[in-house]
Amino acid sequence: WCIRTSILPPGGRLAPGYPAPMVPYIHLPVYQLGPITLDPWGILVTTGFVLGLEIARARGIAKGLDVRDIVDGVVFTVLMGFVFGHLVHVLAYHPEQLDDHGAVWPFDDVPGPVYALVRIWAGFSSFGGFVGAVIGSTLFFTVIRKRDFWAHADVVMFAFPFAWIFGRAGCA
């Protein structure tokens, strides 16, 4: 771990009770534009998705791959990332949500645990998203559309960091 020495007290060590340097939390407000809610997380994740998709598409074209395979593969990979991200969020980090019902129509008759797992919009885990994306990409390029996995995975993974920057920024 690298800490600039200029922020350390004399002697170069953190004294007991001295706060460790960290990235500050920034609250991003949610805006209401008439009936439309402008949530910074949603805007940044959407921006990251579009940017990542366009970078993957351009790299796929440059490598001579079928653009339809790249676009469909990226969409499937992202969807699997969201699904697994939510499942890990509920099962590993917030199992108490399995006890809460809180269902609204049309989910009135759905049991609480099922409703908690189906409510994909109610929390995500980055680790679960990574695992889901790997599973989704592997499934798509080896089972759903049998293509050269490594060539297509290279294109998808090249675009990932550019997209991920925006998604993580929305979590600030």
Coordinates of C-alpha atoms in Angstrom, one line a residue:
W1 CA 0.0 0.0 0.0
C2 CA 1.5 3.3 -1.0
I3 CA 0.9 6.4 1.1
R4 CA 2.5 9.7 0.3
T5 CA 4.9 10.6 3.1
S6 CA 3.7 14.2 3.1
I7 CA 0.4 13.2 4.7
L8 CA 2.0 11.2 7.4
P9 CA 2.8 12.7 10.8
P10 CA 6.4 13.1 11.9
G11 CA 8.1 9.8 12.1
G12 CA 6.3 8.4 9.1
R13 CA 3.9 6.2 11.0
L14 CA 0.2 6.6 11.7
A15 CA -0.3 7.3 15.4
P16 CA -3.1 5.6 17.3
G17 CA -6.3 7.6 16.8
Y18 CA -4.8 9.3 13.7
P19 CA -7.2 8.7 10.8
A20 CA -5.9 6.7 7.9
P21 CA -6.0 8.3 4.5
M22 CA -8.9 7.2 2.4
V23 CA -11.0 8.2 -0.6
P24 CA -13.8 10.5 0.6
Y25 CA -17.4 9.6 0.3
I26 CA -19.3 11.9 -2.1
H27 CA -23.1 12.0 -1.9
L28 CA -24.6 12.3 -5.4
P29 CA -28.1 13.8 -5.2
V30 CA -31.0 12.3 -7.1
Y31 CA -32.9 14.9 -9.2
Q32 CA -36.5 14.9 -10.2
L33 CA -37.3 16.2 -13.7
G34 CA -41.1 16.1 -13.7
P35 CA -42.1 12.4 -13.7
I36 CA -38.5 11.3 -14.5
T37 CA -36.1 10.5 -11.7
L38 CA -32.5 11.2 -12.6
D39 CA -30.5 8.8 -10.4
P40 CA -26.7 9.3 -10.8
W41 CA -26.0 5.6 -10.4
G42 CA -28.4 4.7 -13.3
I43 CA -27.0 7.5 -15.5
L44 CA -23.4 6.5 -14.9
V45 CA -24.1 2.8 -15.3
T46 CA -25.9 3.4 -18.5
T47 CA -23.1 5.7 -19.7
G48 CA -20.6 2.9 -18.9
F49 CA -22.6 0.3 -20.7
V50 CA -22.9 2.3 -23.9
L51 CA -19.3 3.3 -23.8
G52 CA -18.1 -0.2 -23.2
L53 CA -20.4 -1.6 -25.8
E54 CA -19.1 0.9 -28.4
I55 CA -15.5 0.2 -27.5
A56 CA -16.1 -3.6 -27.8
R57 CA -17.9 -3.1 -31.0
A58 CA -15.1 -1.0 -32.5
R59 CA -12.4 -3.5 -31.3
G60 CA -14.5 -6.4 -32.7
I61 CA -14.7 -4.8 -36.1
A62 CA -10.9 -4.1 -36.0
K63 CA -10.3 -7.8 -35.2
G64 CA -12.6 -9.0 -38.0
L65 CA -15.3 -10.5 -35.7
D66 CA -19.0 -10.4 -36.4
V67 CA -20.4 -7.3 -34.7
R68 CA -23.7 -9.1 -33.9
D69 CA -21.8 -11.7 -31.9
I70 CA -20.0 -9.0 -30.0
V71 CA -23.1 -6.8 -29.2
D72 CA -25.2 -9.8 -28.3
G73 CA -22.4 -11.3 -26.2
V74 CA -21.8 -8.0 -24.3
V75 CA -25.5 -7.6 -23.6
F76 CA -25.8 -11.2 -22.3
T77 CA -22.6 -10.8 -20.3
V78 CA -23.9 -7.6 -18.6
L79 CA -27.3 -9.1 -17.9
M80 CA -25.7 -12.2 -16.3
G81 CA -23.5 -9.8 -14.3
F82 CA -26.5 -8.0 -12.9
V83 CA -28.4 -11.2 -12.1
F84 CA -25.5 -12.8 -10.3
G85 CA -24.6 -9.5 -8.6
H86 CA -28.0 -9.3 -7.1
L87 CA -28.1 -13.0 -6.1
V88 CA -24.7 -12.6 -4.2
H89 CA -26.0 -9.3 -2.7
V90 CA -29.0 -11.1 -1.2
L91 CA -27.6 -14.5 -0.4
A92 CA -24.1 -13.5 0.9
Y93 CA -24.5 -10.0 2.2
H94 CA -28.2 -9.5 3.1
P95 CA -29.8 -12.8 3.8
E96 CA -32.3 -11.0 6.1
Q97 CA -34.0 -9.8 2.9
L98 CA -35.2 -13.4 2.3
D99 CA -37.4 -13.0 5.4
D100 CA -38.9 -9.7 4.3
H101 CA -41.9 -10.0 2.1
G102 CA -42.6 -6.4 1.1
A103 CA -44.1 -7.5 -2.2
V104 CA -46.5 -5.3 -4.1
W105 CA -48.9 -6.2 -6.9
P106 CA -48.3 -8.2 -9.1
F107 CA -46.1 -10.1 -6.7
D108 CA -48.6 -10.3 -3.8
D109 CA -48.7 -14.1 -3.8
V110 CA -45.0 -14.6 -4.4
P111 CA -43.2 -16.0 -1.3
G112 CA -40.8 -13.6 0.4
P113 CA -37.5 -15.5 -0.5
V114 CA -38.5 -15.8 -4.1
Y115 CA -39.5 -12.1 -4.3
A116 CA -36.1 -11.1 -2.7
L117 CA -34.2 -13.0 -5.3
V118 CA -36.3 -11.8 -8.2
R119 CA -36.1 -8.1 -7.2
I120 CA -32.9 -7.5 -9.3
W121 CA -33.1 -3.7 -8.8
A122 CA -32.8 -4.0 -5.0
G123 CA -29.0 -4.2 -4.6
F124 CA -25.9 -5.5 -6.3
S125 CA -22.5 -7.0 -5.4
S126 CA -19.5 -6.2 -7.5
F127 CA -18.0 -9.6 -6.8
G128 CA -21.2 -11.3 -7.8
G129 CA -21.3 -9.2 -10.9
F130 CA -17.8 -10.2 -11.9
V131 CA -18.6 -13.9 -11.4
G132 CA -21.8 -13.6 -13.3
A133 CA -20.1 -11.8 -16.2
V134 CA -17.5 -14.5 -16.5
I135 CA -20.2 -17.2 -16.4
G136 CA -22.3 -15.2 -18.9
S137 CA -19.5 -14.6 -21.4
T138 CA -18.3 -18.2 -21.2
L139 CA -21.9 -19.5 -21.7
F140 CA -22.6 -17.2 -24.6
F141 CA -19.4 -17.8 -26.6
T142 CA -19.1 -21.6 -25.9
V143 CA -22.7 -22.8 -25.6
I144 CA -25.3 -20.3 -27.0
R145 CA -23.1 -19.2 -30.0
K146 CA -20.1 -21.4 -30.4
R147 CA -17.4 -19.0 -31.4
D148 CA -13.6 -18.6 -30.8
F149 CA -14.0 -17.9 -27.0
W150 CA -10.6 -16.3 -26.5
A151 CA -10.9 -13.9 -29.4
H152 CA -14.3 -12.8 -28.3
A153 CA -13.4 -12.7 -24.6
D154 CA -10.4 -10.5 -25.4
V155 CA -12.7 -8.0 -27.1
V156 CA -15.2 -8.0 -24.2
M157 CA -12.5 -7.7 -21.5
F158 CA -10.7 -4.9 -23.4
A159 CA -13.9 -2.8 -23.1
F160 CA -14.7 -3.7 -19.5
P161 CA -12.4 -1.3 -17.6
F162 CA -13.7 1.7 -19.6
A163 CA -17.3 0.8 -18.7
W164 CA -16.5 -0.2 -15.1
I165 CA -15.1 3.2 -14.3
F166 CA -18.5 4.8 -14.7
G167 CA -20.4 2.1 -12.8
R168 CA -18.1 2.4 -9.8
A169 CA -18.3 6.2 -9.9
G170 CA -22.0 5.9 -9.5
C171 CA -21.5 4.0 -6.3
A172 CA -19.7 6.9 -4.6

